[in-house]
Short mmCIF file of N, CA and C in Angstrom, two decimals:
data_model
loop_
_atom_site.label_atom_id
_atom_site.label_comp_id
_atom_site.label_asym_id
_atom_site.label_seq_id
_atom_site.Cartn_x
_atom_site.Cartn_y
_atom_site.Cartn_z
N UNK K 1332 0.83 -1.19 0.00
CA UNK K 1332 0.00 0.00 0.00
C UNK K 1332 0.88 1.25 0.00
N UNK K 1333 0.29 2.32 -0.46
CA UNK K 1333 0.96 3.62 -0.39
C UNK K 1333 0.82 4.14 1.04
N UNK K 1334 1.71 5.03 1.42
CA UNK K 1334 1.65 5.61 2.77
C UNK K 1334 0.68 6.80 2.75
N UNK K 1335 -0.29 6.76 3.64
CA UNK K 1335 -1.28 7.84 3.75
C UNK K 1335 -0.99 8.63 5.01
N UNK K 1336 -0.98 9.95 4.88
CA UNK K 1336 -0.74 10.84 6.01
C UNK K 1336 -1.89 11.84 6.11
N UNK K 1337 -2.44 11.96 7.30
CA UNK K 1337 -3.44 12.98 7.58
C UNK K 1337 -2.81 13.92 8.61
N UNK K 1338 -2.19 15.02 8.14
CA UNK K 1338 -1.43 15.88 9.04
C UNK K 1338 -2.29 16.56 10.10
N UNK K 1339 -1.74 16.63 11.31
CA UNK K 1339 -2.40 17.38 12.37
C UNK K 1339 -2.50 18.84 11.95
N UNK K 1340 -3.58 19.47 12.30
CA UNK K 1340 -3.75 20.89 12.02
C UNK K 1340 -4.33 21.21 10.65
N UNK K 1341 -4.57 20.20 9.82
CA UNK K 1341 -5.19 20.44 8.51
C UNK K 1341 -6.66 20.05 8.62
N UNK K 1342 -7.53 21.00 8.34
CA UNK K 1342 -8.97 20.79 8.43
C UNK K 1342 -9.45 19.79 7.39
N UNK K 1343 -10.30 18.86 7.80
CA UNK K 1343 -10.93 17.89 6.89
C UNK K 1343 -12.39 18.27 6.76
N UNK K 1344 -12.80 18.85 5.61
CA UNK K 1344 -14.20 19.25 5.48
C UNK K 1344 -15.17 18.07 5.55
N UNK K 1345 -14.75 16.92 5.05
CA UNK K 1345 -15.56 15.70 5.15
C UNK K 1345 -14.64 14.61 5.66
N UNK K 1346 -14.75 14.31 6.95
CA UNK K 1346 -13.84 13.35 7.58
C UNK K 1346 -13.91 11.98 6.91
N UNK K 1347 -12.72 11.43 6.61
CA UNK K 1347 -12.62 10.09 6.07
C UNK K 1347 -12.97 9.94 4.60
N UNK K 1348 -13.22 11.03 3.90
CA UNK K 1348 -13.62 10.93 2.49
C UNK K 1348 -12.43 10.77 1.56
N UNK K 1349 -11.35 11.47 1.84
CA UNK K 1349 -10.17 11.46 0.97
C UNK K 1349 -8.93 11.46 1.82
N UNK K 1350 -7.79 11.22 1.20
CA UNK K 1350 -6.50 11.29 1.89
C UNK K 1350 -5.87 12.65 1.62
N UNK K 1351 -5.23 13.23 2.62
CA UNK K 1351 -4.59 14.52 2.44
C UNK K 1351 -3.25 14.38 1.71
N UNK K 1352 -2.46 13.38 2.11
CA UNK K 1352 -1.15 13.15 1.50
C UNK K 1352 -1.00 11.66 1.25
N UNK K 1353 -0.56 11.32 0.05
CA UNK K 1353 -0.21 9.94 -0.26
C UNK K 1353 1.23 9.94 -0.74
N UNK K 1354 2.04 9.09 -0.15
CA UNK K 1354 3.44 8.98 -0.52
C UNK K 1354 3.68 7.62 -1.16
N UNK K 1355 4.34 7.64 -2.29
CA UNK K 1355 4.74 6.41 -2.97
C UNK K 1355 6.15 6.61 -3.49
N UNK K 1356 6.94 5.58 -3.43
CA UNK K 1356 8.29 5.69 -3.99
C UNK K 1356 8.36 5.10 -5.39
N UNK K 1357 7.21 4.67 -5.91
CA UNK K 1357 7.18 4.09 -7.25
C UNK K 1357 7.51 5.15 -8.29
N UNK K 1358 8.46 4.87 -9.17
CA UNK K 1358 8.77 5.83 -10.24
C UNK K 1358 7.75 5.77 -11.38
N UNK K 1359 6.89 4.76 -11.34
CA UNK K 1359 5.89 4.60 -12.41
C UNK K 1359 4.60 5.29 -12.01
N UNK K 1360 4.05 6.07 -12.91
CA UNK K 1360 2.75 6.71 -12.72
C UNK K 1360 1.92 6.47 -13.97
N UNK K 1361 0.66 6.21 -13.79
CA UNK K 1361 -0.28 6.08 -14.89
C UNK K 1361 -1.23 7.27 -14.80
N UNK K 1362 -1.19 8.14 -15.77
CA UNK K 1362 -2.07 9.31 -15.81
C UNK K 1362 -3.27 8.96 -16.68
N UNK K 1363 -4.45 8.97 -16.09
CA UNK K 1363 -5.67 8.67 -16.81
C UNK K 1363 -6.34 9.97 -17.19
N UNK K 1364 -6.53 10.16 -18.48
CA UNK K 1364 -7.12 11.39 -19.00
C UNK K 1364 -8.50 11.62 -18.41
N UNK K 1365 -8.97 12.82 -18.54
CA UNK K 1365 -10.32 13.14 -18.09
C UNK K 1365 -11.30 12.11 -18.62
N UNK K 1366 -11.89 11.36 -17.71
CA UNK K 1366 -12.80 10.29 -18.11
C UNK K 1366 -14.22 10.83 -18.16
N UNK K 1367 -14.90 10.45 -19.23
CA UNK K 1367 -16.26 10.92 -19.48
C UNK K 1367 -17.24 9.77 -19.29
N UNK K 1368 -18.52 10.08 -19.38
CA UNK K 1368 -19.56 9.09 -19.08
C UNK K 1368 -20.04 8.31 -20.30
N UNK K 1369 -19.42 8.51 -21.44
CA UNK K 1369 -19.85 7.78 -22.63
C UNK K 1369 -19.59 6.28 -22.49
N UNK K 1370 -20.51 5.47 -23.02
CA UNK K 1370 -20.23 4.03 -23.08
C UNK K 1370 -19.48 3.74 -24.38
N UNK K 1371 -19.17 2.47 -24.62
CA UNK K 1371 -18.36 2.09 -25.79
C UNK K 1371 -19.02 2.45 -27.11
N UNK K 1372 -20.35 2.60 -27.12
CA UNK K 1372 -21.07 2.96 -28.35
C UNK K 1372 -21.31 4.46 -28.47
N UNK K 1373 -20.78 5.24 -27.52
CA UNK K 1373 -20.92 6.69 -27.59
C UNK K 1373 -22.19 7.24 -26.98
N UNK K 1374 -22.91 6.41 -26.22
CA UNK K 1374 -24.12 6.89 -25.55
C UNK K 1374 -23.74 7.57 -24.24
N UNK K 1375 -24.44 8.66 -23.93
CA UNK K 1375 -24.19 9.44 -22.73
C UNK K 1375 -25.41 9.39 -21.82
N UNK K 1376 -25.26 8.88 -20.59
CA UNK K 1376 -26.41 8.89 -19.67
C UNK K 1376 -26.87 10.32 -19.40
N UNK K 1377 -28.12 10.46 -19.01
CA UNK K 1377 -28.68 11.80 -18.80
C UNK K 1377 -28.46 12.34 -17.40
N UNK K 1378 -28.59 11.51 -16.36
CA UNK K 1378 -28.53 12.03 -15.00
C UNK K 1378 -27.09 12.10 -14.47
N UNK K 1379 -26.89 12.96 -13.51
CA UNK K 1379 -25.56 13.08 -12.90
C UNK K 1379 -25.14 11.76 -12.25
N UNK K 1380 -26.04 11.12 -11.53
CA UNK K 1380 -25.70 9.86 -10.87
C UNK K 1380 -25.28 8.81 -11.90
N UNK K 1381 -26.03 8.69 -12.99
CA UNK K 1381 -25.68 7.72 -14.02
C UNK K 1381 -24.38 8.08 -14.71
N UNK K 1382 -24.13 9.36 -14.90
CA UNK K 1382 -22.86 9.78 -15.50
C UNK K 1382 -21.70 9.45 -14.55
N UNK K 1383 -21.88 9.64 -13.26
CA UNK K 1383 -20.82 9.30 -12.30
C UNK K 1383 -20.51 7.81 -12.34
N UNK K 1384 -21.55 6.98 -12.38
CA UNK K 1384 -21.34 5.54 -12.46
C UNK K 1384 -20.58 5.18 -13.74
N UNK K 1385 -20.95 5.80 -14.84
CA UNK K 1385 -20.30 5.51 -16.13
C UNK K 1385 -18.85 5.99 -16.13
N UNK K 1386 -18.59 7.15 -15.56
CA UNK K 1386 -17.22 7.65 -15.48
C UNK K 1386 -16.36 6.70 -14.66
N UNK K 1387 -16.86 6.24 -13.53
CA UNK K 1387 -16.08 5.33 -12.69
C UNK K 1387 -15.87 3.99 -13.39
N UNK K 1388 -16.85 3.55 -14.17
CA UNK K 1388 -16.67 2.32 -14.96
C UNK K 1388 -15.54 2.53 -15.96
N UNK K 1389 -15.51 3.69 -16.61
CA UNK K 1389 -14.46 3.96 -17.59
C UNK K 1389 -13.09 4.10 -16.93
N UNK K 1390 -13.03 4.69 -15.76
CA UNK K 1390 -11.77 4.76 -15.02
C UNK K 1390 -11.33 3.35 -14.65
N UNK K 1391 -12.27 2.52 -14.22
CA UNK K 1391 -11.94 1.14 -13.87
C UNK K 1391 -11.38 0.40 -15.08
N UNK K 1392 -11.98 0.57 -16.24
CA UNK K 1392 -11.47 -0.07 -17.46
C UNK K 1392 -10.06 0.43 -17.80
N UNK K 1393 -9.83 1.73 -17.62
CA UNK K 1393 -8.50 2.29 -17.87
C UNK K 1393 -7.48 1.72 -16.90
N UNK K 1394 -7.84 1.63 -15.63
CA UNK K 1394 -6.94 1.04 -14.63
C UNK K 1394 -6.61 -0.41 -14.98
N UNK K 1395 -7.64 -1.18 -15.29
CA UNK K 1395 -7.43 -2.59 -15.62
C UNK K 1395 -6.49 -2.75 -16.82
N UNK K 1396 -6.58 -1.83 -17.77
CA UNK K 1396 -5.76 -1.94 -18.99
C UNK K 1396 -4.27 -1.84 -18.70
N UNK K 1397 -3.90 -1.27 -17.54
CA UNK K 1397 -2.49 -1.16 -17.17
C UNK K 1397 -2.19 -1.95 -15.89
N UNK K 1398 -3.07 -2.89 -15.56
CA UNK K 1398 -2.83 -3.77 -14.42
C UNK K 1398 -3.02 -3.10 -13.06
N UNK K 1399 -3.79 -2.05 -13.01
CA UNK K 1399 -4.02 -1.34 -11.75
C UNK K 1399 -5.45 -1.57 -11.27
N UNK K 1400 -5.71 -1.20 -10.01
CA UNK K 1400 -7.01 -1.35 -9.37
C UNK K 1400 -7.34 -0.05 -8.62
N UNK K 1401 -8.55 0.09 -8.10
CA UNK K 1401 -8.90 1.32 -7.38
C UNK K 1401 -7.89 1.69 -6.28
N UNK K 1402 -7.35 0.71 -5.58
CA UNK K 1402 -6.40 0.99 -4.50
C UNK K 1402 -5.11 1.64 -5.00
N UNK K 1403 -4.82 1.54 -6.27
CA UNK K 1403 -3.61 2.15 -6.84
C UNK K 1403 -3.78 3.62 -7.17
N UNK K 1404 -5.01 4.13 -7.16
CA UNK K 1404 -5.24 5.54 -7.50
C UNK K 1404 -4.76 6.41 -6.34
N UNK K 1405 -3.85 7.33 -6.67
CA UNK K 1405 -3.31 8.21 -5.64
C UNK K 1405 -3.83 9.64 -5.76
N UNK K 1406 -4.44 9.97 -6.91
CA UNK K 1406 -4.91 11.35 -7.11
C UNK K 1406 -6.05 11.34 -8.11
N UNK K 1407 -7.07 12.16 -7.85
CA UNK K 1407 -8.09 12.40 -8.86
C UNK K 1407 -8.55 13.84 -8.79
N UNK K 1408 -9.00 14.32 -9.94
CA UNK K 1408 -9.54 15.67 -10.07
C UNK K 1408 -10.93 15.53 -10.66
N UNK K 1409 -11.90 16.12 -9.97
CA UNK K 1409 -13.30 16.00 -10.37
C UNK K 1409 -13.80 17.37 -10.80
N UNK K 1410 -14.39 17.40 -11.99
CA UNK K 1410 -14.97 18.62 -12.54
C UNK K 1410 -16.46 18.38 -12.72
N UNK K 1411 -17.29 19.24 -12.14
CA UNK K 1411 -18.73 19.08 -12.25
C UNK K 1411 -19.39 20.41 -12.59
N UNK K 1412 -20.54 20.33 -13.22
CA UNK K 1412 -21.29 21.54 -13.55
C UNK K 1412 -22.20 21.96 -12.40
N UNK K 1413 -22.47 21.06 -11.46
CA UNK K 1413 -23.41 21.36 -10.38
C UNK K 1413 -22.87 20.78 -9.07
N UNK K 1414 -22.22 21.62 -8.29
CA UNK K 1414 -21.60 21.19 -7.05
C UNK K 1414 -22.61 20.59 -6.08
N UNK K 1415 -23.74 21.26 -5.89
CA UNK K 1415 -24.73 20.76 -4.93
C UNK K 1415 -25.25 19.38 -5.33
N UNK K 1416 -25.55 19.20 -6.60
CA UNK K 1416 -26.02 17.89 -7.07
C UNK K 1416 -24.92 16.85 -6.93
N UNK K 1417 -23.68 17.23 -7.23
CA UNK K 1417 -22.59 16.26 -7.10
C UNK K 1417 -22.42 15.84 -5.65
N UNK K 1418 -22.44 16.78 -4.73
CA UNK K 1418 -22.27 16.44 -3.31
C UNK K 1418 -23.37 15.50 -2.84
N UNK K 1419 -24.58 15.68 -3.36
CA UNK K 1419 -25.70 14.85 -2.95
C UNK K 1419 -25.72 13.50 -3.68
N UNK K 1420 -25.55 13.51 -5.00
CA UNK K 1420 -25.73 12.30 -5.81
C UNK K 1420 -24.42 11.63 -6.22
N UNK K 1421 -23.43 12.42 -6.58
CA UNK K 1421 -22.20 11.87 -7.16
C UNK K 1421 -21.17 11.44 -6.14
N UNK K 1422 -21.08 12.17 -5.04
CA UNK K 1422 -20.07 11.89 -4.03
C UNK K 1422 -20.07 10.44 -3.57
N UNK K 1423 -21.22 9.88 -3.18
CA UNK K 1423 -21.19 8.49 -2.72
C UNK K 1423 -20.79 7.50 -3.83
N UNK K 1424 -21.13 7.79 -5.06
CA UNK K 1424 -20.79 6.91 -6.17
C UNK K 1424 -19.29 6.95 -6.44
N UNK K 1425 -18.76 8.16 -6.59
CA UNK K 1425 -17.35 8.31 -6.94
C UNK K 1425 -16.45 7.83 -5.81
N UNK K 1426 -16.66 8.31 -4.60
CA UNK K 1426 -15.78 7.93 -3.51
C UNK K 1426 -16.07 6.52 -3.02
N UNK K 1427 -17.28 6.02 -3.21
CA UNK K 1427 -17.61 4.66 -2.86
C UNK K 1427 -16.83 3.64 -3.68
N UNK K 1428 -16.43 4.03 -4.86
CA UNK K 1428 -15.64 3.17 -5.75
C UNK K 1428 -14.32 2.76 -5.09
N UNK K 1429 -13.78 3.62 -4.25
CA UNK K 1429 -12.45 3.39 -3.68
C UNK K 1429 -12.48 2.64 -2.35
N UNK K 1430 -13.60 2.49 -1.73
CA UNK K 1430 -13.65 1.81 -0.44
C UNK K 1430 -12.79 2.53 0.58
N UNK K 1431 -11.93 1.78 1.25
CA UNK K 1431 -11.07 2.36 2.29
C UNK K 1431 -9.79 2.97 1.75
N UNK K 1432 -9.49 2.78 0.48
CA UNK K 1432 -8.25 3.30 -0.10
C UNK K 1432 -8.55 4.60 -0.85
N UNK K 1433 -8.71 5.65 -0.11
CA UNK K 1433 -9.13 6.92 -0.68
C UNK K 1433 -7.95 7.71 -1.26
N UNK K 1434 -8.08 8.15 -2.52
CA UNK K 1434 -7.01 8.96 -3.11
C UNK K 1434 -7.08 10.40 -2.62
N UNK K 1435 -6.04 11.16 -2.92
CA UNK K 1435 -6.14 12.60 -2.74
C UNK K 1435 -7.08 13.09 -3.84
N UNK K 1436 -7.71 14.23 -3.63
CA UNK K 1436 -8.67 14.67 -4.64
C UNK K 1436 -8.86 16.17 -4.62
N UNK K 1437 -9.33 16.66 -5.76
CA UNK K 1437 -9.76 18.04 -5.90
C UNK K 1437 -11.13 18.00 -6.57
N UNK K 1438 -12.06 18.78 -6.07
CA UNK K 1438 -13.41 18.85 -6.61
C UNK K 1438 -13.72 20.30 -6.94
N UNK K 1439 -14.03 20.58 -8.20
CA UNK K 1439 -14.34 21.95 -8.60
C UNK K 1439 -15.60 21.99 -9.46
N UNK K 1440 -16.32 23.08 -9.32
CA UNK K 1440 -17.46 23.34 -10.20
C UNK K 1440 -16.99 24.22 -11.34
N UNK K 1441 -17.39 23.85 -12.55
CA UNK K 1441 -17.03 24.62 -13.73
C UNK K 1441 -18.30 25.00 -14.47
N UNK K 1442 -18.17 25.86 -15.46
CA UNK K 1442 -19.36 26.31 -16.17
C UNK K 1442 -19.75 25.44 -17.34
N UNK K 1443 -18.78 24.68 -17.89
CA UNK K 1443 -19.12 23.83 -19.02
C UNK K 1443 -18.00 22.84 -19.31
N UNK K 1444 -18.40 21.68 -19.83
CA UNK K 1444 -17.46 20.70 -20.37
C UNK K 1444 -17.59 20.73 -21.90
N UNK K 1445 -16.81 19.91 -22.60
CA UNK K 1445 -16.77 19.96 -24.07
C UNK K 1445 -18.15 19.75 -24.69
N UNK K 1446 -18.93 18.83 -24.15
CA UNK K 1446 -20.29 18.62 -24.61
C UNK K 1446 -21.20 19.18 -23.52
N UNK K 1447 -22.11 20.09 -23.86
CA UNK K 1447 -22.94 20.70 -22.81
C UNK K 1447 -23.84 19.71 -22.06
N UNK K 1448 -23.97 18.47 -22.57
CA UNK K 1448 -24.77 17.46 -21.87
C UNK K 1448 -23.94 16.69 -20.84
N UNK K 1449 -22.63 16.86 -20.87
CA UNK K 1449 -21.77 16.20 -19.88
C UNK K 1449 -21.85 16.98 -18.57
N UNK K 1450 -22.02 16.25 -17.47
CA UNK K 1450 -22.18 16.87 -16.16
C UNK K 1450 -20.99 16.67 -15.24
N UNK K 1451 -20.10 15.72 -15.60
CA UNK K 1451 -18.95 15.42 -14.75
C UNK K 1451 -17.83 14.85 -15.60
N UNK K 1452 -16.60 15.16 -15.21
CA UNK K 1452 -15.39 14.59 -15.83
C UNK K 1452 -14.40 14.39 -14.71
N UNK K 1453 -13.70 13.24 -14.74
CA UNK K 1453 -12.73 12.94 -13.68
C UNK K 1453 -11.45 12.41 -14.31
N UNK K 1454 -10.31 12.96 -13.88
CA UNK K 1454 -9.04 12.36 -14.28
C UNK K 1454 -8.37 11.77 -13.05
N UNK K 1455 -7.41 10.89 -13.27
CA UNK K 1455 -6.82 10.17 -12.14
C UNK K 1455 -5.36 9.85 -12.40
N UNK K 1456 -4.63 9.66 -11.33
CA UNK K 1456 -3.25 9.20 -11.36
C UNK K 1456 -3.16 7.93 -10.52
N UNK K 1457 -2.56 6.89 -11.07
CA UNK K 1457 -2.38 5.64 -10.33
C UNK K 1457 -0.91 5.26 -10.34
N UNK K 1458 -0.50 4.54 -9.32
CA UNK K 1458 0.88 4.07 -9.21
C UNK K 1458 0.90 2.69 -8.57
N UNK K 1459 1.84 1.85 -9.01
CA UNK K 1459 1.94 0.54 -8.36
C UNK K 1459 2.38 0.70 -6.91
N UNK K 1460 2.09 -0.31 -6.11
CA UNK K 1460 2.52 -0.26 -4.71
C UNK K 1460 4.02 -0.40 -4.62
N UNK K 1461 4.59 0.23 -3.59
CA UNK K 1461 6.04 0.19 -3.38
C UNK K 1461 6.51 -1.24 -3.20
#
């Protein structure tokens, strides 16, 4: 496993949701591009919850393609068009994917993604265990 540090004195807005610092000595990193909710045939789910499930499925497929698993993800960046909806609907789906091995993360609301029907995009960094 990677070393997780939760430094004293750093506020956790949502306790136990993400890791503040992850240390790995692995020189190998797998950068997963912004993952979208499209399926293999190019269909895009309509709801935020369904898009989050589809994005995590696509991240999982990307991880598997390089021999990685959710526990190998050390960083993710989440872009959403609706912060309140994401916190209510998307948060449990996205972070639930990782179980107890929570990556570091950044969550931001933006005004638009490449397709105006896309509601969420997530990129990730994974590394093998030391």
